[in-house]
Short mmCIF file of C-alpha atoms and ligand atoms in Angstrom, two decimals:
data_model
loop_
_atom_site.label_atom_id
_atom_site.label_comp_id
_atom_site.label_asym_id
_atom_site.label_seq_id
_atom_site.Cartn_x
_atom_site.Cartn_y
_atom_site.Cartn_z
CA UNK A 23 -22.23 36.29 31.10
CA UNK A 24 -20.40 33.21 29.88
CA UNK A 25 -22.13 29.83 29.58
CA UNK A 26 -20.63 26.41 28.96
CA UNK A 27 -23.28 24.15 27.45
CA UNK A 28 -23.52 20.41 26.99
CA UNK A 29 -25.65 18.36 24.60
CA UNK A 30 -25.71 14.54 24.63
CA UNK A 31 -29.37 13.68 24.02
CA UNK A 32 -28.81 11.35 21.05
CA UNK A 33 -25.66 10.56 19.07
CA UNK A 34 -23.91 13.94 19.06
CA UNK A 35 -21.55 14.93 21.86
CA UNK A 36 -21.58 18.73 21.89
CA UNK A 37 -19.96 21.34 24.10
CA UNK A 38 -20.01 25.09 23.47
CA UNK A 39 -18.68 28.11 25.33
CA UNK A 40 -20.64 31.26 24.60
CA UNK A 41 -20.32 34.85 25.76
CA UNK A 42 -23.48 36.95 26.12
CA UNK A 43 -24.00 40.63 26.65
CA UNK A 44 -27.63 41.75 26.61
CA UNK A 45 -29.00 40.83 23.23
CA UNK A 46 -25.58 40.06 21.78
CA UNK A 47 -23.84 36.73 21.47
CA UNK A 48 -20.25 35.76 20.75
CA UNK A 49 -19.60 32.10 19.98
CA UNK A 50 -16.26 31.39 21.62
CA UNK A 51 -16.42 27.73 20.71
CA UNK A 52 -18.90 25.13 19.50
CA UNK A 53 -17.69 21.55 19.15
CA UNK A 54 -19.83 18.65 17.97
CA UNK A 55 -18.58 15.09 17.75
CA UNK A 56 -21.07 13.01 15.76
CA UNK A 57 -20.86 9.30 16.49
CA UNK A 58 -20.16 7.34 13.34
CA UNK A 59 -20.41 3.93 14.97
CA UNK A 60 -24.18 3.73 14.28
CA UNK A 61 -23.75 4.02 10.51
CA UNK A 62 -23.47 0.28 10.00
CA UNK A 63 -26.64 -0.41 11.97
CA UNK A 64 -28.97 2.11 10.34
CA UNK A 65 -30.09 3.56 13.65
CA UNK A 66 -28.88 4.79 17.04
CA UNK A 67 -28.48 2.19 19.79
CA UNK A 68 -28.80 3.82 23.23
CA UNK A 69 -26.22 1.65 25.04
CA UNK A 70 -23.69 2.16 22.26
CA UNK A 71 -24.43 5.90 22.13
CA UNK A 72 -23.84 6.17 25.88
CA UNK A 73 -20.50 4.38 25.61
CA UNK A 74 -19.40 6.72 22.82
CA UNK A 75 -20.45 9.82 24.77
CA UNK A 76 -18.43 8.61 27.77
CA UNK A 77 -15.40 8.00 25.56
CA UNK A 78 -15.67 11.40 23.82
CA UNK A 79 -16.95 13.97 26.27
CA UNK A 80 -13.68 14.87 28.01
CA UNK A 81 -11.96 15.38 24.64
CA UNK A 82 -14.86 17.51 23.36
CA UNK A 83 -14.67 19.60 26.55
CA UNK A 84 -10.93 20.14 26.13
CA UNK A 85 -11.39 21.06 22.48
CA UNK A 86 -14.18 23.52 23.33
CA UNK A 87 -11.95 25.17 25.95
CA UNK A 88 -9.05 25.29 23.49
CA UNK A 89 -11.14 26.83 20.69
CA UNK A 90 -12.41 29.42 23.17
CA UNK A 91 -8.86 30.19 24.25
CA UNK A 92 -9.53 29.07 27.80
CA UNK A 93 -7.24 26.78 29.75
CA UNK A 94 -9.58 24.41 31.62
CA UNK A 95 -9.20 25.12 35.31
CA UNK A 96 -7.58 22.30 37.20
CA UNK A 97 -8.52 22.87 40.79
CA UNK A 98 -11.58 24.00 42.67
CA UNK A 99 -9.85 26.83 44.48
CA UNK A 100 -8.81 28.73 41.36
CA UNK A 101 -12.35 29.32 40.16
CA UNK A 102 -14.31 29.26 43.41
CA UNK A 103 -12.01 31.79 45.05
CA UNK A 104 -12.16 34.05 42.02
CA UNK A 105 -8.45 33.75 41.26
CA UNK A 106 -9.41 33.13 37.68
CA UNK A 107 -12.54 33.28 35.58
CA UNK A 108 -14.11 30.34 33.84
CA UNK A 109 -17.84 30.29 33.07
CA UNK A 110 -20.82 31.68 34.99
CA UNK A 111 -23.20 28.79 34.34
CA UNK A 112 -23.41 25.34 32.82
CA UNK A 113 -26.41 24.66 30.58
CA UNK A 114 -27.16 21.01 29.97
CA UNK A 115 -29.80 19.13 28.02
CA UNK A 116 -31.99 17.16 30.44
CA UNK A 117 -34.47 15.82 27.87
CA UNK A 118 -36.16 14.73 25.77
CA UNK A 119 -33.74 12.17 24.39
CA UNK A 120 -32.18 8.80 24.99
CA UNK A 121 -31.90 8.44 28.74
CA UNK A 122 -28.49 6.69 28.83
CA UNK A 123 -27.07 9.38 26.55
CA UNK A 124 -28.62 12.24 28.52
CA UNK A 125 -27.10 10.98 31.75
CA UNK A 126 -23.57 11.26 30.36
CA UNK A 127 -24.00 14.99 29.76
CA UNK A 128 -25.83 15.55 33.03
CA UNK A 129 -23.16 13.71 35.02
CA UNK A 130 -20.41 15.68 33.32
CA UNK A 131 -22.26 18.94 34.06
CA UNK A 132 -22.69 17.95 37.71
CA UNK A 133 -19.02 17.12 38.08
CA UNK A 134 -17.96 20.48 36.66
CA UNK A 135 -20.58 22.23 38.75
CA UNK A 136 -19.46 20.56 41.98
CA UNK A 137 -15.79 21.02 41.26
CA UNK A 138 -15.97 24.71 40.44
CA UNK A 139 -19.16 25.71 42.23
CA UNK A 140 -20.93 26.81 39.05
CA UNK A 141 -24.76 26.75 38.77
CA UNK A 142 -26.49 24.38 36.34
CA UNK A 143 -29.28 25.46 33.98
CA UNK A 144 -31.48 22.60 32.86
CA UNK A 145 -32.44 22.88 29.22
CA UNK A 146 -35.08 21.19 27.14
CA UNK A 147 -33.59 19.96 23.88
CA UNK A 148 -36.64 21.05 21.86
CA UNK A 149 -36.46 24.57 23.27
CA UNK A 150 -32.90 24.62 21.95
CA UNK A 151 -34.12 23.77 18.44
CA UNK A 152 -36.99 26.24 18.82
CA UNK A 153 -34.74 29.19 19.71
CA UNK A 154 -31.88 28.27 17.35
CA UNK A 155 -33.23 30.39 14.49
CA UNK A 156 -32.86 33.58 16.57
CA UNK A 157 -29.15 33.38 15.77
CA UNK A 158 -28.82 35.21 12.44
CA UNK A 159 -25.24 34.29 11.50
CA UNK A 160 -22.54 31.89 12.57
CA UNK A 161 -19.01 33.11 13.00
CA UNK A 162 -16.71 32.01 15.80
CA UNK A 163 -15.40 34.93 17.84
CA UNK A 164 -17.60 37.62 16.23
CA UNK A 165 -20.24 39.42 18.27
CA UNK A 166 -23.71 39.23 16.70
CA UNK A 167 -27.09 40.57 17.75
CA UNK A 168 -29.91 38.07 18.16
CA UNK A 169 -33.09 38.40 16.15
CA UNK A 170 -35.83 39.54 18.49
CA UNK A 171 -38.46 36.95 19.34
CA UNK A 172 -41.49 37.94 17.25
CA UNK A 173 -44.66 38.68 19.21
CA UNK A 174 -46.74 36.30 17.14
CA UNK A 175 -44.90 33.22 16.08
CA UNK A 176 -45.29 29.56 15.29
CA UNK A 177 -42.37 27.17 15.52
CA UNK A 178 -42.01 24.22 13.20
CA UNK A 179 -39.74 21.61 14.80
CA UNK A 180 -38.65 18.82 12.50
CA UNK A 181 -36.06 16.35 13.76
CA UNK A 182 -35.27 12.67 14.09
CA UNK A 183 -37.39 12.42 17.23
CA UNK A 184 -40.06 15.08 16.79
CA UNK A 185 -42.40 16.77 14.35
CA UNK A 186 -44.14 19.58 16.17
CA UNK A 187 -45.99 22.80 15.59
CA UNK A 188 -45.67 25.08 18.59
CA UNK A 189 -47.51 28.31 19.26
CA UNK A 190 -45.05 30.71 20.89
CA UNK A 191 -46.32 33.40 23.21
CA UNK A 192 -42.93 34.86 24.16
CA UNK A 193 -39.77 33.04 25.23
CA UNK A 194 -40.66 30.25 27.65
CA UNK A 195 -44.38 30.24 26.81
CA UNK A 196 -44.95 27.41 24.43
CA UNK A 197 -48.04 25.49 23.49
CA UNK A 198 -47.62 22.40 21.33
CA UNK A 199 -50.56 22.54 18.94
CA UNK A 200 -49.61 19.53 16.84
CA UNK A 201 -47.27 16.60 16.98
CA UNK A 202 -46.59 13.33 15.22
CA UNK A 203 -48.74 10.39 16.17
CA UNK A 204 -46.08 7.88 15.14
CA UNK A 205 -42.75 8.38 13.33
CA UNK A 206 -41.07 11.77 13.33
CA UNK A 207 -40.34 13.19 9.89
CA UNK A 208 -36.55 12.72 10.22
CA UNK A 209 -37.16 9.12 11.25
CA UNK A 210 -39.32 8.65 8.13
CA UNK A 211 -36.49 10.04 5.98
CA UNK A 212 -34.11 7.59 7.66
CA UNK A 213 -36.40 4.58 7.22
CA UNK A 214 -37.26 5.29 3.59
CA UNK A 215 -33.55 5.77 2.91
CA UNK A 216 -32.88 2.32 4.31
CA UNK A 217 -35.50 0.86 1.95
CA UNK A 218 -33.55 2.50 -0.88
CA UNK A 219 -30.23 1.16 0.42
CA UNK A 220 -28.85 4.63 1.04
CA UNK A 221 -26.07 5.24 3.53
CA UNK A 222 -26.76 6.48 7.08
CA UNK A 223 -27.30 9.35 8.02
CA UNK A 224 -30.02 9.25 5.49
CA UNK A 225 -31.92 12.54 5.40
CA UNK A 226 -29.31 14.29 3.25
CA UNK A 227 -28.98 11.21 0.99
CA UNK A 228 -32.72 11.21 0.17
CA UNK A 229 -32.74 14.90 -0.40
CA UNK A 230 -29.75 14.69 -2.76
CA UNK A 231 -31.51 12.04 -4.85
CA UNK A 232 -34.73 14.04 -4.84
CA UNK A 233 -32.91 17.15 -6.05
CA UNK A 234 -31.23 15.18 -8.82
CA UNK A 235 -34.64 13.86 -9.87
CA UNK A 236 -36.19 17.34 -9.97
CA UNK A 237 -33.36 18.64 -12.13
CA UNK A 238 -33.92 15.77 -14.62
CA UNK A 239 -37.58 16.69 -15.08
CA UNK A 240 -38.72 13.07 -15.47
CA UNK A 241 -42.49 12.63 -15.66
CA UNK A 242 -44.01 10.05 -13.35
CA UNK A 243 -47.45 8.82 -12.39
CA UNK A 244 -46.15 7.87 -8.96
CA UNK A 245 -47.79 9.72 -6.09
CA UNK A 246 -47.68 8.69 -2.44
CA UNK A 247 -50.42 9.62 0.05
CA UNK A 248 -50.34 12.89 2.02
CA UNK A 249 -51.19 11.49 5.46
CA UNK A 250 -53.42 13.61 7.72
CA UNK A 251 -53.40 16.52 5.28
CA UNK A 252 -57.11 17.05 5.86
CA UNK A 253 -57.30 15.81 9.44
CA UNK A 254 -58.51 19.21 10.62
CA UNK A 255 -55.84 19.38 13.32
CA UNK A 256 -52.09 19.99 13.45
CA UNK A 257 -51.00 16.42 14.07
CA UNK A 258 -48.82 14.41 11.73
CA UNK A 259 -48.40 10.76 10.88
CA UNK A 260 -45.66 9.37 8.68
CA UNK A 261 -45.86 5.63 9.23
CA UNK A 262 -48.61 5.13 6.57
CA UNK A 263 -46.52 6.97 4.01
CA UNK A 264 -43.57 4.78 4.88
CA UNK A 265 -45.71 1.63 4.52
CA UNK A 266 -47.07 2.66 1.13
CA UNK A 267 -43.48 3.09 -0.07
CA UNK A 268 -42.63 -0.36 1.30
CA UNK A 269 -45.55 -1.89 -0.65
CA UNK A 270 -44.64 0.06 -3.77
CA UNK A 271 -41.09 -1.32 -3.67
CA UNK A 272 -42.39 -4.84 -2.98
CA UNK A 273 -44.67 -4.66 -6.03
CA UNK A 274 -42.24 -2.73 -8.23
CA UNK A 275 -38.71 -3.84 -7.36
CA UNK A 276 -36.11 -1.12 -7.84
CA UNK A 277 -34.31 -1.64 -11.17
CA UNK A 278 -32.02 1.36 -11.41
CA UNK A 279 -30.99 4.77 -10.03
CA UNK A 280 -33.95 6.49 -11.72
CA UNK A 281 -36.38 4.31 -9.74
CA UNK A 282 -34.62 5.28 -6.52
CA UNK A 283 -34.66 8.95 -7.41
CA UNK A 284 -38.35 8.86 -8.26
CA UNK A 285 -39.26 7.28 -4.92
CA UNK A 286 -36.98 9.61 -2.95
CA UNK A 287 -38.48 12.64 -4.63
CA UNK A 288 -42.10 11.56 -4.35
CA UNK A 289 -41.57 10.73 -0.68
CA UNK A 290 -40.00 14.14 -0.03
CA UNK A 291 -42.83 15.87 -1.92
CA UNK A 292 -45.47 14.06 0.14
CA UNK A 293 -43.89 14.58 3.56
CA UNK A 294 -43.03 18.22 2.98
CA UNK A 295 -46.35 19.14 1.41
CA UNK A 296 -48.14 18.01 4.57
CA UNK A 297 -45.72 19.84 6.84
CA UNK A 298 -45.85 23.10 4.89
CA UNK A 299 -49.65 23.10 4.50
CA UNK A 300 -50.20 22.47 8.20
CA UNK A 301 -47.74 25.23 9.03
CA UNK A 302 -49.64 27.68 6.80
CA UNK A 303 -52.89 26.72 8.54
CA UNK A 304 -51.35 27.24 12.00
CA UNK A 305 -49.97 30.63 10.96
CA UNK A 306 -53.43 31.70 9.76
CA UNK A 307 -55.30 30.45 12.80
CA UNK A 308 -52.90 32.00 15.31
CA UNK A 309 -52.33 35.21 13.35
CA UNK A 310 -48.57 34.62 13.37
CA UNK A 311 -46.18 36.88 11.50
CA UNK A 312 -43.19 34.53 11.75
CA UNK A 313 -42.32 30.85 11.57
CA UNK A 314 -39.27 29.72 13.55
CA UNK A 315 -37.87 26.60 11.92
CA UNK A 316 -35.70 24.18 13.88
CA UNK A 317 -34.36 20.60 14.01
CA UNK A 318 -32.20 18.36 11.85
CA UNK A 319 -34.67 18.29 8.93
CA UNK A 320 -34.44 22.11 8.78
CA UNK A 321 -31.28 21.42 6.74
CA UNK A 322 -33.51 20.10 3.94
CA UNK A 323 -33.31 22.53 1.00
CA UNK A 324 -36.67 21.57 -0.46
CA UNK A 325 -38.39 22.22 2.88
CA UNK A 326 -36.58 25.55 3.17
CA UNK A 327 -37.66 26.61 -0.33
CA UNK A 328 -41.25 25.46 0.06
CA UNK A 329 -41.56 27.30 3.38
CA UNK A 330 -40.06 30.45 1.90
CA UNK A 331 -42.49 30.23 -0.99
CA UNK A 332 -45.43 29.74 1.40
CA UNK A 333 -44.22 32.74 3.40
CA UNK A 334 -44.09 34.98 0.34
CA UNK A 335 -47.52 33.82 -0.87
CA UNK A 336 -49.16 34.12 2.55
CA UNK A 337 -47.33 37.10 4.03
CA UNK A 338 -45.23 35.61 6.83
CA UNK A 339 -41.49 35.46 7.46
CA UNK A 340 -39.41 32.33 8.03
CA UNK A 341 -36.53 32.40 10.48
CA UNK A 342 -34.19 29.61 9.36
CA UNK A 343 -31.50 28.32 11.70
CA UNK A 344 -28.00 28.70 10.26
CA UNK A 345 -26.87 25.44 8.66
CA UNK A 346 -24.25 24.78 11.38
CA UNK A 347 -26.91 24.41 14.08
CA UNK A 348 -29.78 22.58 12.36
CA UNK A 349 -28.57 19.24 13.76
CA UNK A 350 -27.97 18.62 17.44
CA UNK A 351 -25.40 20.93 19.02
CA UNK A 352 -24.58 22.59 22.32
CA UNK A 353 -24.83 26.15 21.00
CA UNK A 354 -28.62 25.97 20.79
CA UNK A 355 -28.69 24.55 24.33
CA UNK A 356 -26.70 27.55 25.46
CA UNK A 357 -29.12 29.94 23.74
CA UNK A 358 -32.09 28.30 25.45
CA UNK A 359 -30.25 28.37 28.78
CA UNK A 360 -29.49 32.06 28.38
CA UNK A 361 -32.94 33.17 27.26
CA UNK A 362 -34.92 31.02 29.62
CA UNK A 363 -32.56 30.31 32.53
CA UNK A 364 -35.18 29.10 34.93
CA UNK A 365 -37.20 27.05 32.49
CA UNK A 366 -40.09 27.78 34.82
CA UNK A 367 -42.94 28.23 32.45
CA UNK A 368 -42.39 25.28 30.15
CA UNK A 369 -45.42 22.99 30.01
CA UNK A 370 -44.94 19.41 31.14
CA UNK A 371 -44.92 17.95 27.63
CA UNK A 372 -41.93 20.09 26.78
CA UNK A 373 -40.11 19.38 30.02
CA UNK A 374 -37.43 16.81 30.68
CA UNK A 375 -38.34 13.18 30.30
CA UNK A 376 -40.54 12.08 33.16
CA UNK A 377 -38.35 10.17 35.55
CA UNK A 378 -35.20 12.18 35.10
CA UNK A 379 -34.36 14.16 38.20
CA UNK A 380 -31.46 16.58 38.11
O1 KG4 B 6 -32.31 17.37 15.28
P1 KG4 B 6 -31.51 16.18 14.87
O2 KG4 B 6 -30.05 16.38 14.57
O3 KG4 B 6 -31.61 15.06 15.97
C1 KG4 B 6 -32.75 14.86 16.72
O4 KG4 B 6 -32.97 15.63 17.70
O5 KG4 B 6 -33.50 13.95 16.33
O6 KG4 B 6 -32.24 15.54 13.60
C2 KG4 B 6 -31.72 14.42 12.95
C3 KG4 B 6 -32.62 14.06 11.78
C4 KG4 B 6 -32.26 12.73 11.14
O7 KG4 B 6 -33.41 11.95 11.04
C5 KG4 B 6 -31.72 13.15 9.77
O8 KG4 B 6 -31.95 12.17 8.77
C6 KG4 B 6 -32.52 14.39 9.50
O9 KG4 B 6 -32.53 15.07 10.74
N1 KG4 B 6 -31.89 15.23 8.47
C7 KG4 B 6 -32.47 15.51 7.27
C8 KG4 B 6 -31.54 16.30 6.55
N2 KG4 B 6 -30.43 16.47 7.32
C9 KG4 B 6 -30.66 15.80 8.50
N3 KG4 B 6 -33.67 15.17 6.78
C10 KG4 B 6 -33.97 15.60 5.55
N4 KG4 B 6 -33.15 16.34 4.79
C11 KG4 B 6 -31.93 16.72 5.25
N5 KG4 B 6 -31.12 17.46 4.47
ZN1 ZN B 7 -32.48 17.40 18.03
#
C-alpha cells in the first residue's frame, strides 16, 4: 500500500510518500518546508502561516513526487482507470492545530482525492507524534521493519502546542492521563528564549546554552520552581515557571552570556525534572514497560538523556523518535494513517478540532 500524506497544522508544510508492506515501511519521500517568515515575530501568526502554506504546498507536493521517483499524474483518467499507479490513499492532518493552516492541507487533499478518486484518511496530529517512535531508523528508499507497539506503554508527547501523558492500550486506544493546564513545554522554551533575546525557533537555542553551561560546571544558587511536581496527578503547568524567570530577570538584569546560560540551564532543569518524574510515576501506576516519546521537544538532548537514565534506573525502555521526525512532518501522519486508518476509536479529546468537518 502506498500513502501520500499531508501535514499543515502549524508552520511546517509537509508531504510524504510512503510504501507499506505488512509491518515494513519504505520512505519514498518526506519533504518538510518550515516557514521562516515567523522568525522576526517570535511566534506563529495563523493568517501568515496559512498564506505561506498556500504558496508552498504545490511545490512541496512536486518535490515529494520527484524524490519518490513518481511523475505526478496530470489527468483523472490515468489514475482512475488504472492506466498508471499513483497512491492508494491520502492521509491528512485534520487537527489539532491552527485552523487556517489545517484547511490548506485538507483542501489540497480533497482536490487530489476528487481528481484521482483516492480515499482520504483523516489523521490526528498528536497520534502522528505518538506513533512516530515506532520507526526505528530513517533512510530514504530503504525498507525497515517497524518496532511493535508494546502491550503496556505510556506516551510522553512534548511539543509547541501540547504536553501530554497518554496511556496506550494498543494502537488507536489512547487515554490522556495528564495534560498541561496552561503553556505547553515547547511554548515555555520559546517564551523563555525570547526573554533571553535568543533567536526563533528557540527550543534548540535554550538547550545549546544549557549544555554549554553544564560543561562549564559553574556553581549557582539559582533554582526555579518545579511546578505541579507534587500535584498528585499527571497534569503540567509551565506558566508559573515562566513568570518566576520573568521576575528573576527583572530583579537581576542580565549582564553577560554566563547569566543567560545559567537561566537557560536552570529553566531546562526545572521543566524537564517535572516531565521526567511525572512520566516515571505514570509508568509505575500503569505497569508500563515502554515510554513512547514524541513531539518537537523530543529533540532535546537533556530530556532524552534524563529519560534514558530514568528508564535504566526504573526498568523501562524509551522509544525515541528519529531526529528527522521529532518536529512536525508528514511521515508521522502517514504512519498514523496506516496503522489506524479508520481513526474510529480515538476519544474526543484526541480527535480533530471541534468544528472542523472533513
Ligand atoms: O511538534 P512541534 O514541531 O510542533 C508542534 O506540534 O507544536 O514542536 C515545536 C516545539 C517548539 O516549541 C520548539 O521550540 C520545540 O518544539 N523544540 C525544542 C527543541 N527543538 C524543538 N525544545 C527544546 N529543545 C529542543 N532541542
Ligand atoms: Zn507537532
